[in-house]
mmCIF file of C-alpha atoms and ligand atoms in Angstrom:
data_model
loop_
_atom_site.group_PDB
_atom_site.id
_atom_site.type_symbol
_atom_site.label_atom_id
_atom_site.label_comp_id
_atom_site.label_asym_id
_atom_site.label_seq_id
_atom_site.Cartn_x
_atom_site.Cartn_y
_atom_site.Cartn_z
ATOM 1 C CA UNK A 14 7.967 26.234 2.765
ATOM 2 C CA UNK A 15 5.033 28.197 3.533
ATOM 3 C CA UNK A 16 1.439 28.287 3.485
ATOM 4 C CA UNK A 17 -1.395 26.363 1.599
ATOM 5 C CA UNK A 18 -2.409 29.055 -0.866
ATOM 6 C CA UNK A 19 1.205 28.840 -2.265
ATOM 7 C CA UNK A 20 1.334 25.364 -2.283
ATOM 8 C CA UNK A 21 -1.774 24.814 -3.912
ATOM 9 C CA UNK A 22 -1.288 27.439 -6.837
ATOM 10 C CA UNK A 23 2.149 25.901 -7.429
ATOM 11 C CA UNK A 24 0.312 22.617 -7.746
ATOM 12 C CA UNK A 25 -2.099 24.024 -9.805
ATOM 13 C CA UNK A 26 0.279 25.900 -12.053
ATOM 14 C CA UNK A 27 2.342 22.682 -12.416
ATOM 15 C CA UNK A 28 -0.954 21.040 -13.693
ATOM 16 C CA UNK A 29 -1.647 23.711 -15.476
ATOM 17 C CA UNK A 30 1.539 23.228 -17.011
ATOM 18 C CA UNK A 31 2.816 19.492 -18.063
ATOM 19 C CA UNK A 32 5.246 20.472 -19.880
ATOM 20 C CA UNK A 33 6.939 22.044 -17.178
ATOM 21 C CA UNK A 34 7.425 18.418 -15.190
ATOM 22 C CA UNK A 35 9.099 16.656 -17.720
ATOM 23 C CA UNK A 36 12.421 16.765 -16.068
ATOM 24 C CA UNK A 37 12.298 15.032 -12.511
ATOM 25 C CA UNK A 38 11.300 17.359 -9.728
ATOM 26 C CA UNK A 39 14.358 17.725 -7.420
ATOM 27 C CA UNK A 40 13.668 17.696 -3.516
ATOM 28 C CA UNK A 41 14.817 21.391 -3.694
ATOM 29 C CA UNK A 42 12.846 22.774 -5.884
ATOM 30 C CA UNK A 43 10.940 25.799 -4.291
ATOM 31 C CA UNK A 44 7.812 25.669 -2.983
ATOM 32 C CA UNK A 45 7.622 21.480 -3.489
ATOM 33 C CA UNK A 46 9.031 20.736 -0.263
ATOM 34 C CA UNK A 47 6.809 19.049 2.398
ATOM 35 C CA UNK A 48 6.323 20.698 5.025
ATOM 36 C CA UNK A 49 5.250 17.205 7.047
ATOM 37 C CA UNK A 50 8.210 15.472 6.751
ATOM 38 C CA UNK A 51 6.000 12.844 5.510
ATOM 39 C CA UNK A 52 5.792 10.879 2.638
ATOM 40 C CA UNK A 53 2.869 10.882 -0.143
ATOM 41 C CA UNK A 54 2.994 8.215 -2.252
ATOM 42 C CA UNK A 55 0.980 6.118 -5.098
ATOM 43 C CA UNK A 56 0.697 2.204 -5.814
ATOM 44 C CA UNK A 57 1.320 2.147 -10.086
ATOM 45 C CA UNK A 58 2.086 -0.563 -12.604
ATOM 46 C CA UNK A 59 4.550 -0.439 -14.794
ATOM 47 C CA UNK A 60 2.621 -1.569 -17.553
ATOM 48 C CA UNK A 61 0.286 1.324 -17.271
ATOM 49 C CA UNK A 62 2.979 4.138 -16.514
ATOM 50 C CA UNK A 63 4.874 3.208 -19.560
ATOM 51 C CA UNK A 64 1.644 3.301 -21.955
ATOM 52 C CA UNK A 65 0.862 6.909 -20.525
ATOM 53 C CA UNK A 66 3.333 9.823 -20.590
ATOM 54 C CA UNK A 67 0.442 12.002 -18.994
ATOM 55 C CA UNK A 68 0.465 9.855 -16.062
ATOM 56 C CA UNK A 69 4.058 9.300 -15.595
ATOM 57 C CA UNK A 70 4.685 13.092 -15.608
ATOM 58 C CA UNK A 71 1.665 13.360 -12.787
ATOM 59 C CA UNK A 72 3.498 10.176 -10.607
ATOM 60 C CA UNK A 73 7.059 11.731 -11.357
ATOM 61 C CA UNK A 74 5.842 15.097 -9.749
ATOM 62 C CA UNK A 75 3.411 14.036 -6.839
ATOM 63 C CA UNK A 76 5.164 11.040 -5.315
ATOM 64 C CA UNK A 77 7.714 10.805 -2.993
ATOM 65 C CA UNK A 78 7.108 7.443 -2.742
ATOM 66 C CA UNK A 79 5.754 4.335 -5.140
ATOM 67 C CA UNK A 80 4.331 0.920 -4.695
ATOM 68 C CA UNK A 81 4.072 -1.733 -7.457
ATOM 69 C CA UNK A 82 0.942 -2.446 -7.356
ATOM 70 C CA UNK A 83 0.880 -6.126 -8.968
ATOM 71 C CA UNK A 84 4.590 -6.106 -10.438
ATOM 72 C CA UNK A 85 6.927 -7.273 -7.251
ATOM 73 C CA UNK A 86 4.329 -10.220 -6.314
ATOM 74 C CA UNK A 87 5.395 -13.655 -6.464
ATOM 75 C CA UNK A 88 3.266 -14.361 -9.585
ATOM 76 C CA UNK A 89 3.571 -11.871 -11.432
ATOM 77 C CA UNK A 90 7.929 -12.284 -10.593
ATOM 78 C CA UNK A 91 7.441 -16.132 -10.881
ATOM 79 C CA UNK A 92 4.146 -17.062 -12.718
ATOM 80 C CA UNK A 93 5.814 -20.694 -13.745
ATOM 81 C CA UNK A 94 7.927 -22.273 -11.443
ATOM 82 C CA UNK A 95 11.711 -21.335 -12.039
ATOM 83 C CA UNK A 96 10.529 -18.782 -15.024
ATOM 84 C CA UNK A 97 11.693 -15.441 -13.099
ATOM 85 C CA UNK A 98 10.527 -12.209 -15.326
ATOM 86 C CA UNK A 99 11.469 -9.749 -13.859
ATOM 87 C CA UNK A 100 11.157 -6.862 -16.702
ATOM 88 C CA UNK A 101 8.401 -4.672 -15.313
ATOM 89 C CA UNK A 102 9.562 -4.382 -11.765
ATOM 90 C CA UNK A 103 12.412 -3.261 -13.052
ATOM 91 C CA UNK A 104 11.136 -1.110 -14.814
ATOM 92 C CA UNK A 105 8.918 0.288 -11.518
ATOM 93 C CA UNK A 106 12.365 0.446 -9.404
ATOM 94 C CA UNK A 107 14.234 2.346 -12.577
ATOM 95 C CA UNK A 108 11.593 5.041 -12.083
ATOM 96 C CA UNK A 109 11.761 5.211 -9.052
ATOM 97 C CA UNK A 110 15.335 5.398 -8.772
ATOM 98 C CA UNK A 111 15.401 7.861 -11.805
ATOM 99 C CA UNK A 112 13.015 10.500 -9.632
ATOM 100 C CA UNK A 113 14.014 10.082 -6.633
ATOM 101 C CA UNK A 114 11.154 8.421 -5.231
ATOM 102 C CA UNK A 115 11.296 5.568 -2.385
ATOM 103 C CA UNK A 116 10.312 1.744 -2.970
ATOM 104 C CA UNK A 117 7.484 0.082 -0.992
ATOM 105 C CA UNK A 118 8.281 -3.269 -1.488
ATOM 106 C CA UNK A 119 5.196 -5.068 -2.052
ATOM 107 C CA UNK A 120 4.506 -8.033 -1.163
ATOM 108 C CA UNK A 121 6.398 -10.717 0.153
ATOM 109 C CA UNK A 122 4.050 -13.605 1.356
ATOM 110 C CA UNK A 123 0.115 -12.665 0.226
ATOM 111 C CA UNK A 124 -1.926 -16.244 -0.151
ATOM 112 C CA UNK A 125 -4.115 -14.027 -3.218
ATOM 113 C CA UNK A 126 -0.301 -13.560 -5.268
ATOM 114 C CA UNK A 127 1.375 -16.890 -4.367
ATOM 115 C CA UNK A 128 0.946 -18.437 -7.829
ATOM 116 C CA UNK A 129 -1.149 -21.823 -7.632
ATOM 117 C CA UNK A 130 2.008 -24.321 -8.327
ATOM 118 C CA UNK A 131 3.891 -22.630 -4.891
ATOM 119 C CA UNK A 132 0.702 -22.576 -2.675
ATOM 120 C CA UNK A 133 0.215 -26.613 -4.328
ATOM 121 C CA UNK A 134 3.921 -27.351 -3.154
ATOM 122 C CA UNK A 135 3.839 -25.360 -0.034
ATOM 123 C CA UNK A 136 0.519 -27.449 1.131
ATOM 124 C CA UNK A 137 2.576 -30.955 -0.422
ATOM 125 C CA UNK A 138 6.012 -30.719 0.974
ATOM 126 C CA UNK A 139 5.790 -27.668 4.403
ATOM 127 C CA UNK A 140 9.398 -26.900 3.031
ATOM 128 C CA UNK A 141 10.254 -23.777 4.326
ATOM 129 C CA UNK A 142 12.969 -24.129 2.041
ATOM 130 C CA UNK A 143 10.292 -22.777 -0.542
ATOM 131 C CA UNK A 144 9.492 -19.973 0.851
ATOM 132 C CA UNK A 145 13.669 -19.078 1.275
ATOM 133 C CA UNK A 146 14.065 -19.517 -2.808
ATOM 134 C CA UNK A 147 11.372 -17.065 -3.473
ATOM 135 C CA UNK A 148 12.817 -14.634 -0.806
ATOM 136 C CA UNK A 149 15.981 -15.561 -2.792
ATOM 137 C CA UNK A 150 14.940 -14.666 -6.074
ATOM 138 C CA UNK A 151 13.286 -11.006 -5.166
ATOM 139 C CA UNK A 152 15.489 -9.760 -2.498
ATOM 140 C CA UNK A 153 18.406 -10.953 -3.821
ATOM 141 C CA UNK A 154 17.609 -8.433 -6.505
ATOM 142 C CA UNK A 155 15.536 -5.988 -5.143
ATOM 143 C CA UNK A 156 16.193 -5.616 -1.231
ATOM 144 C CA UNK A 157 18.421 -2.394 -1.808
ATOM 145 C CA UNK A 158 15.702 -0.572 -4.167
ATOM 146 C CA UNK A 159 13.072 -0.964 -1.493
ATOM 147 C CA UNK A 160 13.058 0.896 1.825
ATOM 148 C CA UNK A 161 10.081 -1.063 3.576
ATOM 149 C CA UNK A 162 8.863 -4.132 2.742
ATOM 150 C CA UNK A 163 5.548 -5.739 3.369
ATOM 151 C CA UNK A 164 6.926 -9.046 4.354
ATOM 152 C CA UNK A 165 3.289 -10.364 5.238
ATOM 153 C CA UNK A 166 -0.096 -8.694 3.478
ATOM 154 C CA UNK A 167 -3.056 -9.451 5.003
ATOM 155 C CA UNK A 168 -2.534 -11.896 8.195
ATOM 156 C CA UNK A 169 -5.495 -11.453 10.020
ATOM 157 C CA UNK A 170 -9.123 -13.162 9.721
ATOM 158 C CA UNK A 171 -11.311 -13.350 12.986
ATOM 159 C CA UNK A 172 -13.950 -14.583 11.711
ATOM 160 C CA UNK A 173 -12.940 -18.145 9.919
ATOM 161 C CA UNK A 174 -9.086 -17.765 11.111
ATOM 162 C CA UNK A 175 -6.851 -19.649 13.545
ATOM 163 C CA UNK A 176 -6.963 -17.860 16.546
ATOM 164 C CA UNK A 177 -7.214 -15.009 14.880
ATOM 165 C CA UNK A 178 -4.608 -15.671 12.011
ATOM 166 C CA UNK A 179 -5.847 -15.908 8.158
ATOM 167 C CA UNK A 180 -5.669 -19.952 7.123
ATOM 168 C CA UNK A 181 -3.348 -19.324 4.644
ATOM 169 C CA UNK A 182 -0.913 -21.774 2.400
ATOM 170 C CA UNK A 183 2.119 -20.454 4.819
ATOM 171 C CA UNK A 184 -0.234 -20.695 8.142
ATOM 172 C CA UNK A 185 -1.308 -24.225 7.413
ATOM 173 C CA UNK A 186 2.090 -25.455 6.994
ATOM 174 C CA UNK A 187 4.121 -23.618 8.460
ATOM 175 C CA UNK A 188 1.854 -22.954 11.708
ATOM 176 C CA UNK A 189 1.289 -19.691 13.542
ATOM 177 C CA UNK A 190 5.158 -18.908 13.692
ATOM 178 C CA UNK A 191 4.926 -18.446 9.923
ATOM 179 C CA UNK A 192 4.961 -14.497 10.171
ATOM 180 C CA UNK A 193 7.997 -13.961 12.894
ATOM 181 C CA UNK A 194 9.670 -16.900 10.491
ATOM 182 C CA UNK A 195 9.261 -14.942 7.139
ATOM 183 C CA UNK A 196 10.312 -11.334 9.286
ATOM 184 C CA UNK A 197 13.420 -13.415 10.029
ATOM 185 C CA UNK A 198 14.177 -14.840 6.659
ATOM 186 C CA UNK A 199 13.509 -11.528 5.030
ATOM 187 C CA UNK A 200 15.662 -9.484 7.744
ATOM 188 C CA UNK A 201 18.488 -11.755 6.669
ATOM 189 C CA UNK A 202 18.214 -10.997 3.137
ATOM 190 C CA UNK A 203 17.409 -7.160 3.304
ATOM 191 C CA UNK A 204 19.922 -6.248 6.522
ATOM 192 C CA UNK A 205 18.927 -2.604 5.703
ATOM 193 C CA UNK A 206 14.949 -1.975 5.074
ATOM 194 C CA UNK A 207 12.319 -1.631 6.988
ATOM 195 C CA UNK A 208 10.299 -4.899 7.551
ATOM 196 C CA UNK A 209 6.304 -4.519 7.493
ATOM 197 C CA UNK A 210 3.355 -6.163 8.253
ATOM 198 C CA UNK A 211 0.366 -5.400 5.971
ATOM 199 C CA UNK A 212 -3.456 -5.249 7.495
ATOM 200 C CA UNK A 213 -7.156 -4.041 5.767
ATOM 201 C CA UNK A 214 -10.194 -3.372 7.717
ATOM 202 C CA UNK A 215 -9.261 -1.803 10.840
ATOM 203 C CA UNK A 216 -11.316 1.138 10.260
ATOM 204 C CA UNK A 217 -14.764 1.428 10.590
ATOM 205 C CA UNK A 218 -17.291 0.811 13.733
ATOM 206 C CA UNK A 219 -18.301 -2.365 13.755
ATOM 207 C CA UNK A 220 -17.743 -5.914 15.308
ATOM 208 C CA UNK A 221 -15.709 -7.473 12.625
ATOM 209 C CA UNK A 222 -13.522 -4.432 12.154
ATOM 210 C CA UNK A 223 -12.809 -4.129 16.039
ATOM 211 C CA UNK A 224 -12.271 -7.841 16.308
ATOM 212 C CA UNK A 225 -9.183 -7.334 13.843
ATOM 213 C CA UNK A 226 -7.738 -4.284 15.380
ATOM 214 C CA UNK A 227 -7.711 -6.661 18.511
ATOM 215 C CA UNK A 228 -5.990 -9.434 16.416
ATOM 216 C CA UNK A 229 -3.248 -7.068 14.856
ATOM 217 C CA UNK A 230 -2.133 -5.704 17.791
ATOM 218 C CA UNK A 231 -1.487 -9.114 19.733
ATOM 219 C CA UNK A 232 0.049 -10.621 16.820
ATOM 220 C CA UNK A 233 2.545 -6.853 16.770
ATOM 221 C CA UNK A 234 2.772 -7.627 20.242
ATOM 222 C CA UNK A 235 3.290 -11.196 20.295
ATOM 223 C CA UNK A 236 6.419 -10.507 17.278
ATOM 224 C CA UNK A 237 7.673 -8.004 19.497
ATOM 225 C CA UNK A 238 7.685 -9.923 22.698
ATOM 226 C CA UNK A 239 9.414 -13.183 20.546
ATOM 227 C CA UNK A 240 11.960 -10.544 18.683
ATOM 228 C CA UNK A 241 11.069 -10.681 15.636
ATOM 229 C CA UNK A 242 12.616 -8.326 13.361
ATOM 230 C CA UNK A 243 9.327 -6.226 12.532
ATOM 231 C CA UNK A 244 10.333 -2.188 12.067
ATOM 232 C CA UNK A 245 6.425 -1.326 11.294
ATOM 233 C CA UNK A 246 2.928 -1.850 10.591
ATOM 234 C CA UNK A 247 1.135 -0.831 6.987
ATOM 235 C CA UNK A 248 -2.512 0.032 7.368
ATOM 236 C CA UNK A 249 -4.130 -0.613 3.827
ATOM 237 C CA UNK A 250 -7.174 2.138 4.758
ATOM 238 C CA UNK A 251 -9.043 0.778 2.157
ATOM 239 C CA UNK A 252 -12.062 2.901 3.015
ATOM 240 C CA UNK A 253 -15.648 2.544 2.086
ATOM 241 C CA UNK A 254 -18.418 4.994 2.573
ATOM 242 C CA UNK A 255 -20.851 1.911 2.307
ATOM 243 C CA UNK A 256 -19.799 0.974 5.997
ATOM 244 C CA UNK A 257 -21.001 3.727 8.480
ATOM 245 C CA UNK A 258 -18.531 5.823 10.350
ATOM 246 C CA UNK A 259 -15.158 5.890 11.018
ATOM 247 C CA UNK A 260 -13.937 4.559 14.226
ATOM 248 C CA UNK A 261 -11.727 7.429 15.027
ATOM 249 C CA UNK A 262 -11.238 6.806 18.810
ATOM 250 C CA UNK A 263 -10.405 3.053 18.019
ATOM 251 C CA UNK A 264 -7.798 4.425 15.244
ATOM 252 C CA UNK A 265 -5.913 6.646 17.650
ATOM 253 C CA UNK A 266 -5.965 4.005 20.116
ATOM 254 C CA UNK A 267 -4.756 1.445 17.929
ATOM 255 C CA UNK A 268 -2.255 3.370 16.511
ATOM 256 C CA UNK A 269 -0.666 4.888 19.627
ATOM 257 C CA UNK A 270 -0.123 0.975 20.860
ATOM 258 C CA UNK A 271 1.648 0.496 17.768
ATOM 259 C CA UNK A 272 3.645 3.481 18.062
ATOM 260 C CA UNK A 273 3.960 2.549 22.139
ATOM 261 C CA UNK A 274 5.864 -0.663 20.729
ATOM 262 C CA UNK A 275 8.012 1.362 18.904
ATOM 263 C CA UNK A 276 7.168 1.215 15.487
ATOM 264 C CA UNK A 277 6.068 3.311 12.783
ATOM 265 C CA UNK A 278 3.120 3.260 10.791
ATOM 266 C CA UNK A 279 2.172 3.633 6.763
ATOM 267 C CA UNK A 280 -0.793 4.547 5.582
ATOM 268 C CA UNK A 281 -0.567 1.718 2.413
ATOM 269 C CA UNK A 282 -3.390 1.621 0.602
ATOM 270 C CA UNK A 283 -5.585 4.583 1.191
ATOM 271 C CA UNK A 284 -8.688 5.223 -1.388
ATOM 272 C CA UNK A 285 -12.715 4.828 -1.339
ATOM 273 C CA UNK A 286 -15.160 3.115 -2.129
ATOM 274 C CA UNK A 287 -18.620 4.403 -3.154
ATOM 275 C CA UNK A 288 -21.658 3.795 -1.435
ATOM 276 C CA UNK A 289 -23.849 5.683 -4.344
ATOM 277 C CA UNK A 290 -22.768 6.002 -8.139
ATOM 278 C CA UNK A 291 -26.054 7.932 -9.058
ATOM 279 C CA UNK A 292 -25.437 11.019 -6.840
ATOM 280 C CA UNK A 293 -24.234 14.196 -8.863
ATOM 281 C CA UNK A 294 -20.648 14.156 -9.105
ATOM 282 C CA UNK A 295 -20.063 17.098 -7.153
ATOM 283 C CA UNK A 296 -21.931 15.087 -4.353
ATOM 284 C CA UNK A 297 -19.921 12.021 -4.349
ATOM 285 C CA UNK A 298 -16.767 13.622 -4.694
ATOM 286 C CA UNK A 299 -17.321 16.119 -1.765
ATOM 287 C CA UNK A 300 -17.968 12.732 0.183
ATOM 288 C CA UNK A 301 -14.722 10.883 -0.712
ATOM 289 C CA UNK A 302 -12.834 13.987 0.048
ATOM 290 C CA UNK A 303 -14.683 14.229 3.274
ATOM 291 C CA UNK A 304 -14.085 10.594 4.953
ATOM 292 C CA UNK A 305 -10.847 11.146 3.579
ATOM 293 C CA UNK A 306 -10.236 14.434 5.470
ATOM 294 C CA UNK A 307 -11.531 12.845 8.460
ATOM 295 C CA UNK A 308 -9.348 9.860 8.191
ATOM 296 C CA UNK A 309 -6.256 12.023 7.522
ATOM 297 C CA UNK A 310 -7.438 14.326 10.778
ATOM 298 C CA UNK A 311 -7.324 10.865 13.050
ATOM 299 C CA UNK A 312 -4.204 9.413 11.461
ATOM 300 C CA UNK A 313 -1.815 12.158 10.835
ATOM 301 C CA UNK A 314 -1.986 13.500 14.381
ATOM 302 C CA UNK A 315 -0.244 10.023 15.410
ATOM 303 C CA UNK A 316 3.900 10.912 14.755
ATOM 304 C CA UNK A 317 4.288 7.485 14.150
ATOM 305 C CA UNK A 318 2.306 7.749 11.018
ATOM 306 C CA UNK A 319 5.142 8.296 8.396
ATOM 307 C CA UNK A 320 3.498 8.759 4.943
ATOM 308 C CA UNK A 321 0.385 7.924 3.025
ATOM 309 C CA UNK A 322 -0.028 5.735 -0.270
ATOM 310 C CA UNK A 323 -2.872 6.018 -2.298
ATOM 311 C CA UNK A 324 -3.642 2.537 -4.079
ATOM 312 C CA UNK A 325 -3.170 4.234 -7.392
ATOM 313 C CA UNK A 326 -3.323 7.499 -8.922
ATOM 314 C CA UNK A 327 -6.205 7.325 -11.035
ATOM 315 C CA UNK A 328 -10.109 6.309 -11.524
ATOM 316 C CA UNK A 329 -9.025 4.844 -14.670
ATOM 317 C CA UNK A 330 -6.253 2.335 -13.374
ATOM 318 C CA UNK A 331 -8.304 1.669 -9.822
ATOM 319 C CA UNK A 332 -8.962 -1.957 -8.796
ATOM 320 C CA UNK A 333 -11.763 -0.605 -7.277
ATOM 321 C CA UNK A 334 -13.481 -0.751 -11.128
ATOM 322 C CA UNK A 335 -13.070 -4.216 -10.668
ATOM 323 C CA UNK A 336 -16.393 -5.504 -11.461
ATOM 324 C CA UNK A 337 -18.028 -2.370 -12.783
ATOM 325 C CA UNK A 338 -19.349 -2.657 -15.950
ATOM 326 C CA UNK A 339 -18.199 1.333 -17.069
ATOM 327 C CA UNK A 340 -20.696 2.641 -19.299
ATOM 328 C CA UNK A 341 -18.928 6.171 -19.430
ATOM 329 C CA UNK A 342 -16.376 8.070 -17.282
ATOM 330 C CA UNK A 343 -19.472 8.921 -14.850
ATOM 331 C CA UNK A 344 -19.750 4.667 -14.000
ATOM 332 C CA UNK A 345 -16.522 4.429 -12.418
ATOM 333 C CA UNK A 346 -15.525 4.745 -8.924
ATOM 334 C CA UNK A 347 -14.018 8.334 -8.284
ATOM 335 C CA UNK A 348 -11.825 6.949 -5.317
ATOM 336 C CA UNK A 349 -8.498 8.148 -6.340
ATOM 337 C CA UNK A 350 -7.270 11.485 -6.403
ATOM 338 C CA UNK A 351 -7.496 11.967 -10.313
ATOM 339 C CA UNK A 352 -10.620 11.209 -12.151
ATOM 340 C CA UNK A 353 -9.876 8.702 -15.577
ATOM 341 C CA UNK A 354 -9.237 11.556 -17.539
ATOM 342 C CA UNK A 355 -6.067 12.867 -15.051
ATOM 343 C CA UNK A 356 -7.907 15.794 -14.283
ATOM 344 C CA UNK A 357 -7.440 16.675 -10.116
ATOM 345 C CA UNK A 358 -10.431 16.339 -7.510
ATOM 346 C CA UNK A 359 -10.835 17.580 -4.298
ATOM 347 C CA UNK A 360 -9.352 14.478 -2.756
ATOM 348 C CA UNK A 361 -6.144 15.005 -4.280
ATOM 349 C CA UNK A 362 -6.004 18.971 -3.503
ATOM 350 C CA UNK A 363 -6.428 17.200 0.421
ATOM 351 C CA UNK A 364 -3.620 14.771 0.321
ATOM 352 C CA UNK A 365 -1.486 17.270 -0.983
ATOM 353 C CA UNK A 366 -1.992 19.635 1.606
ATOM 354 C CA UNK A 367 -2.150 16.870 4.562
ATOM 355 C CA UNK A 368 0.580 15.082 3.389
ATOM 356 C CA UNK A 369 2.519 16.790 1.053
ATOM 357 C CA UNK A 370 3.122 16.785 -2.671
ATOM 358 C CA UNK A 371 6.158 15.683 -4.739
ATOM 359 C CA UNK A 372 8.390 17.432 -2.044
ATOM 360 C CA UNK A 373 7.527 14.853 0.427
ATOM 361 C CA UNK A 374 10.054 12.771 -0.727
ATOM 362 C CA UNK A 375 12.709 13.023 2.338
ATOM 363 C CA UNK A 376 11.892 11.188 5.452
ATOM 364 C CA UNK A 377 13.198 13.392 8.299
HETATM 365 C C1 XIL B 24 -4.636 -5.718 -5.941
HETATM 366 C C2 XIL B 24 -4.343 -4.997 -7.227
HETATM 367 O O1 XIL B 24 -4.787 -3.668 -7.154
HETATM 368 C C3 XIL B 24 -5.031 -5.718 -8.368
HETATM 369 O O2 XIL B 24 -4.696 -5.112 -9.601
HETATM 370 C C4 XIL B 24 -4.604 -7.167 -8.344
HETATM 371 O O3 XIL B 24 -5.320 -7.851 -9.309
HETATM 372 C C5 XIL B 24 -4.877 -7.819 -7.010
HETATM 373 O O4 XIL B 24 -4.237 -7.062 -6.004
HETATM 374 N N1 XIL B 24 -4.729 -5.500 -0.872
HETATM 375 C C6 XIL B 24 -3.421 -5.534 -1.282
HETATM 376 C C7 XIL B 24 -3.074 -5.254 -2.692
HETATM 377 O O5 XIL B 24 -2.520 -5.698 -0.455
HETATM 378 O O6 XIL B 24 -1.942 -5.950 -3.135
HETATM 379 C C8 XIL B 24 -4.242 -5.537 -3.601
HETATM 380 O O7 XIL B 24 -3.909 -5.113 -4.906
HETATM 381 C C9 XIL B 24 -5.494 -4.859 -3.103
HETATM 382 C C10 XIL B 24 -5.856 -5.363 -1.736
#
């Protein structure tokens, strides 16, 4: 595959188009083939992709890759105690299988999507044995349709943490040991994928942000040194123009020592948040497409950096709205790569070209 112009007027044409991507786009079809070797990918619900044929056809054709964004966790699989549902992320890894697209498994142990009666019985009875059934229950049925899984989200917390480790439900129990413990338990159950560990705020210049780069990489090294069965680390990128500069030297460096321990790297996560709503739209979305060309410069010159996920697809469907009261299209955060009404911004023209479109979906 060649240049950008083609690949961005094919793009554009399929937009342009709908129709056109009904049927799944194969791997070979010309000019939709990566030339990265990387993978682009979105998180999406299943409720939301099955109310919108617009947005399935735009998921179906851009992503090589998919994350559930809410449907895999542990209560949305197992809300009540015993009452496994697991019709929607089936639904996600039908899709997926249906066009081609790779599973992020997502997530296995996260205190925020352990359902109250687990983290209650965890904290009552430190029975590992717990924390086995649930493995049970969602790798026993999904450990094949997932290539990576984030077996841990979100580990780290320097500033009220246990030397360095988040106080979770597994931590206090279960102690420190609770993350090379839950690698182990899920490497027995998924012989095959690729076992993650999940991290936010390693980006930016400042203190805090620094102080958890620091803590990632000795608990990476620490699982590697112990043998833990950990094949890579997912950096959420999470990014937020509110927070000054990026710290690109600290990225490279951090990422190199990950790579230096032999893993790879994904890019989980990625979209922005807005430091200023008011500006003219134009204006803010020349900014989000700017940190995220400079993040994308820093990141995917690191080989060990194997694909990017944006945490959703559109401004519509973006947890980032969380908390927004929208008064009109213009209210929302714009830090996806299609605005609420589908339509493309620059961000997504970027990603595309940095990362590659719904051709990136072979790992080489
Ligand atoms: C968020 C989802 O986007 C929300 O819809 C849900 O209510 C809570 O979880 N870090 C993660 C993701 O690892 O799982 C989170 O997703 C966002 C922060």
């Amino acid at each position: 595959m060649t240049g950008r112009c083609h690949r961005r007027d094919v793009l554009k044409g399929a937009l342009a188009a709908p129709a056109m991507l009904l049927a799944p786009a194969r791997s070979g079809d010309a000019g939709m083939i990566a030339p990265t070797g990387r993978l682009y990918g979105a998180a999406v619900r299943a409720d939301t992709i099955a109310a919108d044929p617009a947005l399935r056809r735009r998921v179906a054709a851009d992503c090589g890759w998919i994350t559930p964004e809410i449907d895999f966790k542990w209560n949305a699989l197992e809300y009540r105690r015993g009452g496994w549902w697991f019709e929607r992320a089936d639904q996600i890894a039908a899709f997926a299988r249906t066009h081609d697209q790779q599973l992020r498994g997502h997530t296995l142990l996260w205190e925020q999507s352990t359902p109250d009666w687990a983290r209650a019985e965890i904290a009552d009875k430190r029975d590992w044995r717990l924390v086995e059934r649930w493995f049970d229950g969602v790798l026993g049925r999904y450990a094949d349709a997932a290539s990576e899984w984030d077996v841990v989200n979100e580990p780290i917390d320097t500033e009220q943490g246990h030397r360095g480790l988040r106080r979770t439900c597994f931590q206090r129990a279960f102690g420190d040991g609770y993350v090379a413990r839950a690698l182990h338990a899920a490497r027995e159950r998924a012989p095959t994928a690729r076992l993650f560990v999940n991290e936010y705020g390693l980006e930016y210049a400042n203190p805090v942000e620094r102080d958890r780069r620091t803590a990632l990489l000795k608990l990476v090294e620490r699982l590697r040194h112990d043998g833990a069965p950990i094949d890579g680390v997912g950096i959420q990128a999470h990014l937020d123009l509110s927070k000054g500069p990026l710290d690109t030297i600290a990225i490279t460096a951090m990422l190199r020592e990950i790579a230096g321990m032999g893993l790879r790297v994904s890019i989980t996560e990625l979209d922005v948040k807005e430091a200023d709503r008011s500006l003219p739209l134009a204006t803010r979305d020349r900014l989000i497409d700017d940190e995220v060309r400079r993040y994308l410069d820093v990141v995917l010159a690191e080989p060990a950096v194997r694909g990017v996920v944006s945490w959703g697809v559109s401004d519509r469907d973006s947890w980032l709205q969380d908390g927004i009261a929208a008064t009109g299209p213009a209210a929302l955060n714009r830090g996806l790569p299609l605005d609420a009404a589908l339509a493309p911004k620059p961000v997504y023209w970027t990603l595309r070209e940095a990362v590659g479109g719904g051709g990136g979906r072979h790992q080489v």
